[in-house]
CSV table of C-alpha atoms in Angstrom, one decimal:
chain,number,residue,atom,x,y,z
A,148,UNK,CA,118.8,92.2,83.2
A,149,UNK,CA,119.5,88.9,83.3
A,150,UNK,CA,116.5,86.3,82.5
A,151,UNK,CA,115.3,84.0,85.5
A,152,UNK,CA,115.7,80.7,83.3
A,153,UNK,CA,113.6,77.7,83.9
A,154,UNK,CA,114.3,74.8,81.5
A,155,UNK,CA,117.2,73.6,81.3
A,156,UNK,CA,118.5,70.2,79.1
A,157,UNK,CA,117.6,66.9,80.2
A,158,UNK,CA,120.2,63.8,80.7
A,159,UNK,CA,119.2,61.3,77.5
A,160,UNK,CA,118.9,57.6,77.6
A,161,UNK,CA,117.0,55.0,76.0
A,162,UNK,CA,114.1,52.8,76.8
A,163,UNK,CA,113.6,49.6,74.8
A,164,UNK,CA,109.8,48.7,75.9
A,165,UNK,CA,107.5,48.0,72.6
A,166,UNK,CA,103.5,47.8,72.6
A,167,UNK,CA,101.1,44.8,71.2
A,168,UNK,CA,99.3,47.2,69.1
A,169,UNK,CA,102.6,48.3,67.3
A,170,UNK,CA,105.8,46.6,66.4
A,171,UNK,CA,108.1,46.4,69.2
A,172,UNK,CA,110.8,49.2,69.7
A,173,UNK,CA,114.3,47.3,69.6
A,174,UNK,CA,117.5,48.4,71.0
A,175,UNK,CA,119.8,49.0,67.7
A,176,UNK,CA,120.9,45.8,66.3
A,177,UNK,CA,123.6,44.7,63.9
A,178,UNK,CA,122.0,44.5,60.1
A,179,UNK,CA,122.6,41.9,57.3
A,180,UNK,CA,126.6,42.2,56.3
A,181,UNK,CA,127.4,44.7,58.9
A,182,UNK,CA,130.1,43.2,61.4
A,183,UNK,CA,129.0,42.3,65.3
A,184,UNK,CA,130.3,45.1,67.8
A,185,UNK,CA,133.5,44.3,69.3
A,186,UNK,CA,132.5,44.8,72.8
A,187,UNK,CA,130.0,42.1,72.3
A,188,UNK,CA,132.7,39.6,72.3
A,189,UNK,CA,135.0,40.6,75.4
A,190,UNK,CA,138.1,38.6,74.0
A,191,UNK,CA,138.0,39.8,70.4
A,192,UNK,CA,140.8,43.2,70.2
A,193,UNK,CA,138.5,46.5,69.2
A,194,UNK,CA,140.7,47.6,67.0
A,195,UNK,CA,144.6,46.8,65.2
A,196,UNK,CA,147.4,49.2,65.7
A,197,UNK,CA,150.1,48.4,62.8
A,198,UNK,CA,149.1,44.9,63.1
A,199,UNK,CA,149.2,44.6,67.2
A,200,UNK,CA,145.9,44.0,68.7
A,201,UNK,CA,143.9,46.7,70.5
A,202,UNK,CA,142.1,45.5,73.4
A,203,UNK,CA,139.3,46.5,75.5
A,204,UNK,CA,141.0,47.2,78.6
A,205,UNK,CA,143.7,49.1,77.3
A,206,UNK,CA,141.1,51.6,76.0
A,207,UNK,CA,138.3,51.3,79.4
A,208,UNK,CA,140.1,53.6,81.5
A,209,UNK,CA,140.8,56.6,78.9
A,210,UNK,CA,137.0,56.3,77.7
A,211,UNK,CA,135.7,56.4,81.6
A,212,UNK,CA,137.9,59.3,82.1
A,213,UNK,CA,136.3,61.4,78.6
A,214,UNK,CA,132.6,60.3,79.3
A,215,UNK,CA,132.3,57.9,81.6
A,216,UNK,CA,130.3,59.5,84.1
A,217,UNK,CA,127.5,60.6,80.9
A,218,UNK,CA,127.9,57.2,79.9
A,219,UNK,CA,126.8,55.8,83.0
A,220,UNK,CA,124.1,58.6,83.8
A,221,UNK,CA,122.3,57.2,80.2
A,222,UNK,CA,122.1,53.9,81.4
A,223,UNK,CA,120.8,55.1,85.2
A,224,UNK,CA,118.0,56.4,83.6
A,225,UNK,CA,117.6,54.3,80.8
A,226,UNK,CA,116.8,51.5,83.7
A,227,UNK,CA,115.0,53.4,86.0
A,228,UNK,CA,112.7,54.9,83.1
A,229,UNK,CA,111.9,50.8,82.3
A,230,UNK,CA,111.4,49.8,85.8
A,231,UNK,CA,108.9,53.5,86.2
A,232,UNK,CA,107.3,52.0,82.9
A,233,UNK,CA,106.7,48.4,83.4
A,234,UNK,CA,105.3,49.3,87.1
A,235,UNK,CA,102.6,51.4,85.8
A,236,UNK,CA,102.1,49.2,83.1
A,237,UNK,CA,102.7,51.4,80.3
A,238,UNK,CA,104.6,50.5,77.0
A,239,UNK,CA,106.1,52.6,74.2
A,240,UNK,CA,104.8,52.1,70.9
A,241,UNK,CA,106.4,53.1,67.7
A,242,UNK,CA,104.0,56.0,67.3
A,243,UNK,CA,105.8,57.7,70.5
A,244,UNK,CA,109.1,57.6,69.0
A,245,UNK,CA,108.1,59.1,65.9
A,246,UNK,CA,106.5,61.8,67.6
A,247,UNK,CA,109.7,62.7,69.7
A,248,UNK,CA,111.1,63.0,66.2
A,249,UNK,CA,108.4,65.5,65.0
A,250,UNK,CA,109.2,67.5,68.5
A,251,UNK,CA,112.5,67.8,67.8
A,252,UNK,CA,112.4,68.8,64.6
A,253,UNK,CA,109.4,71.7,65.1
A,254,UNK,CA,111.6,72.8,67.7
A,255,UNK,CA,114.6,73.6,65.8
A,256,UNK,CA,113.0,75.1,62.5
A,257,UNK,CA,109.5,76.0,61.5
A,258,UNK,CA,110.9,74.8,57.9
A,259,UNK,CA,111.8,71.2,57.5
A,260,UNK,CA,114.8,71.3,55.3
A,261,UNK,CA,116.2,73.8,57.6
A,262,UNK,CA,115.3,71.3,60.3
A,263,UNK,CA,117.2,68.6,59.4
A,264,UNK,CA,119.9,70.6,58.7
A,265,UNK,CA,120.1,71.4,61.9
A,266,UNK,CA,119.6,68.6,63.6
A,267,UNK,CA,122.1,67.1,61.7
A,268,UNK,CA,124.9,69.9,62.9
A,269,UNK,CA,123.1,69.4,66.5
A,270,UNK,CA,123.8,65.2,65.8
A,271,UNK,CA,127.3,66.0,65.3
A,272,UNK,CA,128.4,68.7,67.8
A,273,UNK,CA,127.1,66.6,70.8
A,274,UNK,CA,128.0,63.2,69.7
A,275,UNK,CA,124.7,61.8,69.3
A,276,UNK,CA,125.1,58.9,66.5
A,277,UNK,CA,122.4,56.6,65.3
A,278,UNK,CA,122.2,54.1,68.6
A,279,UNK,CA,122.5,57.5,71.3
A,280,UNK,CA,119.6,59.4,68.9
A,281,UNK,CA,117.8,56.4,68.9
A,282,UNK,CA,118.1,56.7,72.6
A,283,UNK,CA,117.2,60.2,73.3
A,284,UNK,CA,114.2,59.6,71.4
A,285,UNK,CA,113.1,56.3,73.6
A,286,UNK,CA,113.7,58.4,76.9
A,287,UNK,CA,111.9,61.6,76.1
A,288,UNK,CA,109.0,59.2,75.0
A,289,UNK,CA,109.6,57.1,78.1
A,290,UNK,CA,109.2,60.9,80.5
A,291,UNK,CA,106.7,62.2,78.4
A,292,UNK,CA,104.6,59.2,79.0
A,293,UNK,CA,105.2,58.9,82.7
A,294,UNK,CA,103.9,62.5,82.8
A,295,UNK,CA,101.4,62.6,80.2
A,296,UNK,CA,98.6,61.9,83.4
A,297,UNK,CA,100.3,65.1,85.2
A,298,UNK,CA,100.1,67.8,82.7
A,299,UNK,CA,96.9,70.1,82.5
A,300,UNK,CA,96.3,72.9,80.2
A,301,UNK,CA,94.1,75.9,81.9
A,302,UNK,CA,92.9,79.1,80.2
A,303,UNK,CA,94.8,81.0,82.2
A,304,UNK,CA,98.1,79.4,80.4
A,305,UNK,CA,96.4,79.8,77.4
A,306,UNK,CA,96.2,83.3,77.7
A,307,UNK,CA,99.2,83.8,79.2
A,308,UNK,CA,100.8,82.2,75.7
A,309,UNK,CA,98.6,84.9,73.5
A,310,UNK,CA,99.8,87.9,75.4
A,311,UNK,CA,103.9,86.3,74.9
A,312,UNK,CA,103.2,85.6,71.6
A,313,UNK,CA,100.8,89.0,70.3
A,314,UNK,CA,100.3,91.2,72.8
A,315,UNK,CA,102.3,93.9,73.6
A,316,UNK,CA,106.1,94.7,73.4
A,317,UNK,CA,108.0,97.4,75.9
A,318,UNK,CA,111.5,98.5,75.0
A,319,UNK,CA,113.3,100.0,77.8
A,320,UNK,CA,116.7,100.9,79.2
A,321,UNK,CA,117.4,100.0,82.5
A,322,UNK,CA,120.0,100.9,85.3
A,323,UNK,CA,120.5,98.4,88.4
A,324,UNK,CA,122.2,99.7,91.5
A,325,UNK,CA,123.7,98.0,94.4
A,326,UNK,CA,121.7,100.3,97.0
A,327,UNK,CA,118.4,101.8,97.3
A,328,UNK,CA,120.0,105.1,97.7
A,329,UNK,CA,121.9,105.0,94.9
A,330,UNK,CA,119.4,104.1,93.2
A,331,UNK,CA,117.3,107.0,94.4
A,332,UNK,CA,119.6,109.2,93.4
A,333,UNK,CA,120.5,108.1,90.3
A,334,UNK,CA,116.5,108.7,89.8
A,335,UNK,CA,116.8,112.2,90.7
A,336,UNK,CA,119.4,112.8,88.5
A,337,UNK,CA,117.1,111.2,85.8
A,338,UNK,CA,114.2,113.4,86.0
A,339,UNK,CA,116.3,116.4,86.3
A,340,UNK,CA,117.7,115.8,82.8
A,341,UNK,CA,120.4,114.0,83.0
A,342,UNK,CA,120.8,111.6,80.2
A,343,UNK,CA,119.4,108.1,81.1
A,344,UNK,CA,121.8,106.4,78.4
A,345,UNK,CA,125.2,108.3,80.6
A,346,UNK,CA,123.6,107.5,83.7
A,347,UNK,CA,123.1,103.9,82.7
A,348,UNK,CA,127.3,103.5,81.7
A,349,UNK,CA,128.1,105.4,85.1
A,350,UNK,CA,126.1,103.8,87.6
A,351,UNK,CA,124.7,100.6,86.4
A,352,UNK,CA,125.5,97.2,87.6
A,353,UNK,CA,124.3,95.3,85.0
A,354,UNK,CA,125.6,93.6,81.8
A,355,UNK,CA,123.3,96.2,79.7
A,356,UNK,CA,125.5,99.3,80.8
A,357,UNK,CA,127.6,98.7,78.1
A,358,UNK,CA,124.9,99.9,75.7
A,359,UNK,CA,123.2,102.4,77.6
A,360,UNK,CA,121.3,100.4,79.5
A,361,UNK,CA,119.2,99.2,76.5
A,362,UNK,CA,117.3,95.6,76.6
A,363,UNK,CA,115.5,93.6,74.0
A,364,UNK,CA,111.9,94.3,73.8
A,365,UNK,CA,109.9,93.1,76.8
A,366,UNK,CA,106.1,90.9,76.7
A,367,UNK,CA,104.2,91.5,80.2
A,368,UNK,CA,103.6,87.7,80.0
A,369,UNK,CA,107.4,86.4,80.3
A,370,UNK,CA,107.8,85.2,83.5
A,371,UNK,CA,111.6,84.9,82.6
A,372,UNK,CA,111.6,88.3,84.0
A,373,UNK,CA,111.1,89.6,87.8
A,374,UNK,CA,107.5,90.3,88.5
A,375,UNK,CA,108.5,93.8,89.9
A,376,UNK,CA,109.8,94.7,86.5
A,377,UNK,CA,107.3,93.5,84.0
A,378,UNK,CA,104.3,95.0,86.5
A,379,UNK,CA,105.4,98.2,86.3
A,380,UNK,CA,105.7,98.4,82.1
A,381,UNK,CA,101.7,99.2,81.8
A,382,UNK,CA,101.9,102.4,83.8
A,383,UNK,CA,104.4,103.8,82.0
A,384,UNK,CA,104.1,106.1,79.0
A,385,UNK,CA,106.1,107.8,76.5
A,386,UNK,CA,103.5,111.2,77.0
A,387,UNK,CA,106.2,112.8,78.5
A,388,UNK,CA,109.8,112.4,80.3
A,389,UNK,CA,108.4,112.0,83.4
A,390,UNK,CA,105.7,109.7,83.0
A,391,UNK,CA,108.6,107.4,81.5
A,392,UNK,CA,110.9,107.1,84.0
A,393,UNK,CA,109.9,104.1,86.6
A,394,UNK,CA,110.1,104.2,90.8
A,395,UNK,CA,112.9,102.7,92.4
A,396,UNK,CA,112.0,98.7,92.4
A,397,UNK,CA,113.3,96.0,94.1
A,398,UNK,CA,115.2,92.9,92.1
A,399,UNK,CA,116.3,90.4,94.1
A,400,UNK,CA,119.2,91.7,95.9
A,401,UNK,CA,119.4,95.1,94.0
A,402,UNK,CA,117.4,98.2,92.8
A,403,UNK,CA,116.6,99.2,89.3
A,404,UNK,CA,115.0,102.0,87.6
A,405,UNK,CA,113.6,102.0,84.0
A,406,UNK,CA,112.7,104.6,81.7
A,407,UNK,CA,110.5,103.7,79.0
A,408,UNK,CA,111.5,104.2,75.1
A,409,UNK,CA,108.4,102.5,73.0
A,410,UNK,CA,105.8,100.2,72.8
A,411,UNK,CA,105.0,98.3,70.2
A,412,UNK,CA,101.3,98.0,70.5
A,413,UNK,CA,99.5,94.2,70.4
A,414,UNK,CA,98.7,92.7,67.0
A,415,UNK,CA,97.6,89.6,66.1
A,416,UNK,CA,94.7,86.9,65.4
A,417,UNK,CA,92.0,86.7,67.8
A,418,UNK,CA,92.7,84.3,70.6
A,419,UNK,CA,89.9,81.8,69.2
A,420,UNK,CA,91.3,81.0,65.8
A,421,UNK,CA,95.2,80.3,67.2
A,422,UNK,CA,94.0,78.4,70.7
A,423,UNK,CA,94.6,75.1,69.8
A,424,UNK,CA,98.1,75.8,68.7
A,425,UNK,CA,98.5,77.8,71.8
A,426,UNK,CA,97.2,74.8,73.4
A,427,UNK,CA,100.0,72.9,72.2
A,428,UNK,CA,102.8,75.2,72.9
A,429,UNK,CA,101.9,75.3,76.6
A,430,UNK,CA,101.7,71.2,77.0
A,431,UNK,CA,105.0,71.1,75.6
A,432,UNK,CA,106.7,73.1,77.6
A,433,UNK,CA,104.6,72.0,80.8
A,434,UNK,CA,106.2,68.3,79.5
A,435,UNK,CA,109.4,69.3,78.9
A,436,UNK,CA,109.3,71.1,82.8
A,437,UNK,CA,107.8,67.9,84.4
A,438,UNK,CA,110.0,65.6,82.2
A,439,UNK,CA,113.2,67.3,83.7
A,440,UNK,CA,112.1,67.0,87.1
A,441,UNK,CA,111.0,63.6,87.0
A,442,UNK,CA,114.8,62.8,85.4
A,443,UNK,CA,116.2,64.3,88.6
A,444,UNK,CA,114.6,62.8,91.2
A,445,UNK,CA,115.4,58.8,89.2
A,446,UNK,CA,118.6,59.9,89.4
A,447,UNK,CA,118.5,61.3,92.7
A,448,UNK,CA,116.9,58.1,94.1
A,449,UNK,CA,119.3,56.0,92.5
A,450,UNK,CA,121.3,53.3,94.4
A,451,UNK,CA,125.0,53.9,92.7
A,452,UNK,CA,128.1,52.5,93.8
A,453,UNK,CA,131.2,52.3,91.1
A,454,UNK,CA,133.7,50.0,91.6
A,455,UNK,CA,136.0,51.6,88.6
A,456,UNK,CA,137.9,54.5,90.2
A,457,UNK,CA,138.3,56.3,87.3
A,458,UNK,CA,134.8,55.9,86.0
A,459,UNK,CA,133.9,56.8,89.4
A,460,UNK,CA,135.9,60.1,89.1
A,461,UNK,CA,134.0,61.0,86.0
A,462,UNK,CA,130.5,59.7,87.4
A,463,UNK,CA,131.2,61.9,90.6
A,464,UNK,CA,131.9,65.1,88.6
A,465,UNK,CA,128.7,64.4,86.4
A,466,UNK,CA,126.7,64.4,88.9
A,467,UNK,CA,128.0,67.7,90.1
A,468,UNK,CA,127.6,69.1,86.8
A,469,UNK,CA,123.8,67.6,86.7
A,470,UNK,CA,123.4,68.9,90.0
A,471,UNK,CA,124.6,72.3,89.3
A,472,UNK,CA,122.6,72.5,86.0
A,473,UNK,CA,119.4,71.2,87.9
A,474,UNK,CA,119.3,73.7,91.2
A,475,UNK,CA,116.6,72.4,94.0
């Protein structure tokens, strides 16, 4: 059973606003006895090749054509963020950048050596040097404060978060047919005594057939998974074979049937003493939901015409992958 995900990464940019109650953020900037970037001076060659000058031009188009198009998707948003900003009169203070760090690092690793660690590999696998890190970190803090006003916290959220993170876990197997009928019959075949695990490589659709229909333990309260599926895991029990074998339900376009194997019964803390990290854990991820939609529709609303034709071939086919990872 495939989950029913909901987040998905976010297109990073940078904003360079600053605040009069802390020192102004600045772009990245060229330090004492470092040299001035090339591309700041359009007739100076970017690089020498056995002595022969390497101009900008000759490199443009092969550059456009790598990343182009997530080059230019940066900048869209890095301006539209700004203009978003300035018109609600909001500025980003050095305290919001250093808190984008402390997100990104608790979200990696509970352990901080292990946190840098990996963000250091994630730095590196995605390209992200000092000036695009900088970046990310100005345009999360540039969505998060555009939505900060948005987000609100309920105790049903709250208590959704306990039950995913204590309450109780379900381990079934699951088969997933293409009919109701076969499904029904596949049922049949269950409570008569056929082995669930067989039936499960036989007749099952789903990726899990390949190990007997088995999936990861299950919370009630992920709402990565169908409704239909994760209402039916209370009434199940492992009293006998019967009582562990599921109705035919409905998934989308297909029928399933599930036959319990354990439960691993809720243990934890009492709400109370854990709600304001609970708290915490749902803002984040109600920001990080809002933040992603707010990107889209800035893009989305964005007046873009490229004159380059090959940096508007690779701007076209980013959009299609943003599009694509971004469904309506």
């Amino acid at each position: 059973m495939r989950r029913q995900h909901l987040l998905l990464p976010l297109i990073f940019a940078s904003t360079g606003l600053g605040c009069q109650s802390d020192p102004p953020i600045d772009p990245i900037s060229t330090g004492p006895g470092q040299a001035t970037p090339a591309y700041t001076q359009p007739d100076r060659p970017v690089a020498y090749l056995d002595g022969q000058p390497l101009r900008q031009h000759e490199l443009f188009a092969i550059l456009a054509e790598m990343d182009g198009g997530l080059a230019l998707s940066e900048v869209l948003l890095d301006r539209r963020i700004a203009q978003r900003l300035g018109r609600e009169g909001l500025e980003l203070a050095v305290a919001d950048i250093d808190y984008e760090k402390r997100v990104v690092l608790e979200s990696l690793s509970g352990d901080e050596d292990e946190a840098v660690r990996l963000l250091r590999v994630m730095r590196e696998r995605r390209g992200l040097g000092e000036r695009r890190y900088a970046a990310l970190l100005r345009r999360n803090a540039g969505l998060r404060k555009l939505v900060h006003g948005d987000i609100e916290v309920g105790e049903p959220a709250i208590r959704q978060a306990y039950d995913l993170a204590y309450g109780p876990r379900y381990t079934i197997r699951l088969i997933l047919c293409d009919t109701a009928q076969q499904a029904q019959q596949v049922r049949r075949a269950a409570l008569g005594g056929a082995s669930f695990i067989d039936l499960a490589v036989q007749h099952s659709i789903d990726p899990s057939a390949a190990q007997g229909g088995l999936l990861s333990p299950i919370s009630p309260a992920d709402a990565t998974y169908p409704v239909a599926l994760r209402e039916i895991l209370p009434t199940l029990s492992t009293q006998d074979d019967a009582s562990r074998i599921s109705n035919v339900l409905t998934l989308g376009q297909s029928y399933a049937i599930i036959r319990l194997e354990e439960v691993a019964l809720a243990r934890g803390p009492a709400i109370d003493t854990v709600r304001d990290e609970l708290e915490q854990q749902v803002r984040l991820r109600l920001e990080r939901l809002r933040m992603q939609q707010l990107a889209q529709t800035l893009i989305d609303s964005a007046d873009v015409v490229v004159l380059d034709p090959t940096l508007k071939q690779s701007w076209e086919l980013q959009r299609e992958n943003y599009d694509a990872a971004n469904p309506r």
